[in-house]
Tab-separated table of C-alpha atoms in Angstrom:
chain	number	residue	atom	x	y	z
A	162	UNK	CA	18.234	28.142	-71.363
A	163	UNK	CA	21.664	29.536	-70.889
A	164	UNK	CA	22.479	31.195	-67.642
A	165	UNK	CA	25.515	33.349	-67.120
A	166	UNK	CA	26.791	32.037	-63.846
A	167	UNK	CA	30.104	32.916	-62.369
A	168	UNK	CA	31.935	30.146	-60.548
A	169	UNK	CA	31.359	30.257	-56.825
A	170	UNK	CA	34.313	30.358	-54.464
A	171	UNK	CA	34.692	27.786	-51.732
A	172	UNK	CA	33.841	29.198	-48.315
A	173	UNK	CA	37.431	28.940	-47.063
A	174	UNK	CA	38.815	30.828	-50.054
A	175	UNK	CA	36.173	33.534	-49.691
A	176	UNK	CA	37.119	33.952	-46.022
A	177	UNK	CA	40.812	34.216	-46.887
A	178	UNK	CA	40.048	36.853	-49.514
A	179	UNK	CA	37.884	38.789	-47.065
A	180	UNK	CA	40.592	38.552	-44.407
A	181	UNK	CA	43.190	39.864	-46.832
A	182	UNK	CA	40.892	42.702	-47.892
A	183	UNK	CA	40.252	43.716	-44.276
A	184	UNK	CA	43.829	43.324	-43.016
A	185	UNK	CA	44.932	46.777	-44.166
A	186	UNK	CA	41.935	48.478	-42.648
A	187	UNK	CA	42.545	46.667	-39.345
A	188	UNK	CA	46.168	47.878	-39.418
A	189	UNK	CA	44.956	51.408	-40.073
A	190	UNK	CA	42.500	51.178	-37.166
A	191	UNK	CA	45.310	49.899	-34.925
A	192	UNK	CA	47.146	53.200	-35.369
A	193	UNK	CA	44.517	54.833	-33.156
A	194	UNK	CA	45.829	52.873	-30.138
A	195	UNK	CA	48.377	54.420	-27.740
A	196	UNK	CA	51.919	54.917	-29.077
A	197	UNK	CA	54.109	52.093	-27.796
A	198	UNK	CA	51.514	49.342	-27.505
A	199	UNK	CA	52.362	46.101	-29.358
A	200	UNK	CA	48.725	45.982	-30.466
A	201	UNK	CA	49.507	49.125	-32.443
A	202	UNK	CA	52.718	48.244	-34.248
A	203	UNK	CA	52.320	44.456	-34.696
A	204	UNK	CA	49.317	44.572	-37.077
A	205	UNK	CA	50.878	47.411	-39.047
A	206	UNK	CA	54.197	45.587	-39.390
A	207	UNK	CA	52.555	42.307	-40.410
A	208	UNK	CA	50.290	44.038	-42.908
A	209	UNK	CA	53.009	46.124	-44.559
A	210	UNK	CA	55.355	43.127	-44.829
A	211	UNK	CA	52.896	40.445	-45.907
A	212	UNK	CA	49.445	41.845	-46.749
A	213	UNK	CA	49.917	43.214	-50.274
A	214	UNK	CA	52.147	40.284	-51.267
A	215	UNK	CA	49.645	37.665	-50.152
A	216	UNK	CA	46.813	39.611	-51.800
A	217	UNK	CA	48.641	39.462	-55.128
A	218	UNK	CA	49.739	35.848	-54.868
A	219	UNK	CA	47.154	33.852	-52.945
A	220	UNK	CA	43.685	34.407	-54.384
A	221	UNK	CA	43.429	31.899	-57.193
A	222	UNK	CA	40.461	29.995	-58.459
A	223	UNK	CA	41.927	26.501	-58.846
A	224	UNK	CA	43.649	24.176	-56.414
A	225	UNK	CA	47.253	24.940	-55.575
A	226	UNK	CA	50.027	22.731	-56.932
A	227	UNK	CA	52.466	20.846	-54.681
A	228	UNK	CA	55.003	23.658	-54.251
A	229	UNK	CA	52.655	26.606	-54.657
A	230	UNK	CA	51.951	27.162	-50.954
A	231	UNK	CA	55.639	27.303	-50.105
A	232	UNK	CA	56.340	29.495	-53.118
A	233	UNK	CA	53.531	31.877	-52.133
A	234	UNK	CA	54.869	32.172	-48.586
A	235	UNK	CA	58.425	32.744	-49.826
A	236	UNK	CA	57.427	35.463	-52.296
A	237	UNK	CA	54.812	37.293	-50.205
A	238	UNK	CA	57.238	39.276	-48.028
A	239	UNK	CA	59.591	40.508	-50.784
A	240	UNK	CA	56.666	41.381	-53.029
A	241	UNK	CA	54.780	43.129	-50.217
A	242	UNK	CA	57.834	45.107	-49.135
A	243	UNK	CA	58.567	46.081	-52.745
A	244	UNK	CA	55.044	47.428	-53.138
A	245	UNK	CA	55.391	49.308	-49.838
A	246	UNK	CA	58.612	50.938	-51.068
A	247	UNK	CA	56.959	51.962	-54.345
A	248	UNK	CA	53.982	53.477	-52.508
A	249	UNK	CA	56.195	55.276	-49.972
A	250	UNK	CA	58.496	56.638	-52.681
A	251	UNK	CA	55.555	57.853	-54.733
A	252	UNK	CA	54.021	59.603	-51.731
A	253	UNK	CA	57.377	61.196	-50.858
A	254	UNK	CA	57.873	62.445	-54.415
A	255	UNK	CA	54.371	63.919	-54.417
A	256	UNK	CA	55.114	65.433	-50.973
A	257	UNK	CA	52.042	63.695	-49.568
A	258	UNK	CA	53.674	61.130	-47.306
A	259	UNK	CA	52.150	60.442	-43.914
A	260	UNK	CA	51.575	57.222	-42.033
A	261	UNK	CA	47.868	57.430	-42.691
A	262	UNK	CA	48.236	58.119	-46.426
A	263	UNK	CA	50.730	55.246	-46.697
A	264	UNK	CA	48.467	52.745	-44.939
A	265	UNK	CA	45.336	53.901	-46.782
A	266	UNK	CA	47.109	53.487	-50.138
A	267	UNK	CA	48.358	49.996	-49.282
A	268	UNK	CA	45.008	48.976	-47.769
A	269	UNK	CA	43.107	50.123	-50.863
A	270	UNK	CA	45.555	48.277	-53.124
A	271	UNK	CA	45.306	45.116	-51.008
A	272	UNK	CA	41.518	45.256	-51.009
A	273	UNK	CA	41.460	45.559	-54.791
A	274	UNK	CA	44.113	42.872	-55.318
A	275	UNK	CA	42.349	40.386	-53.043
A	276	UNK	CA	39.242	40.614	-55.216
A	277	UNK	CA	41.183	39.643	-58.341
A	278	UNK	CA	42.736	36.270	-59.242
A	279	UNK	CA	46.276	35.753	-57.998
A	280	UNK	CA	49.391	36.030	-60.124
A	281	UNK	CA	50.478	32.774	-61.756
A	282	UNK	CA	53.304	31.004	-59.986
A	283	UNK	CA	55.712	28.570	-61.638
A	284	UNK	CA	55.168	25.917	-58.935
A	285	UNK	CA	51.409	26.248	-59.269
A	286	UNK	CA	51.653	25.549	-63.002
A	287	UNK	CA	53.851	22.479	-62.642
A	288	UNK	CA	51.926	19.275	-62.417
A	289	UNK	CA	52.463	15.627	-61.804
A	290	UNK	CA	54.559	15.282	-64.981
A	291	UNK	CA	57.420	17.104	-63.330
A	292	UNK	CA	57.229	15.019	-60.152
A	293	UNK	CA	57.693	11.808	-62.125
A	294	UNK	CA	61.186	12.812	-63.350
């Protein structure tokens, strides 16, 4: 009897993936709050800067290597901001830019990326052999 089973995710990793997937939609919902409230701009700023980057880098199936957590944190902001610039530029060129369209595009991308395995990182691939040098 052969069963086609997919590996199950640990509960913590599933919660992180769900949190990443929902972060963009929470930021979009925060835009409905009054104009100058910190509860409006803080989630949007955090999501645009870090959400897409963490969604691309963090979700991985195996355990993280010694430097992988630090490497993920260091690369999340530049990667997330780069994706935000690409999305904003594309929307401007298509003459479709608005705050809502921008956040919906990034939130949809983040939701999709958080469901997929993370990008490989050099520190995650290095093992104990490199530490012994």
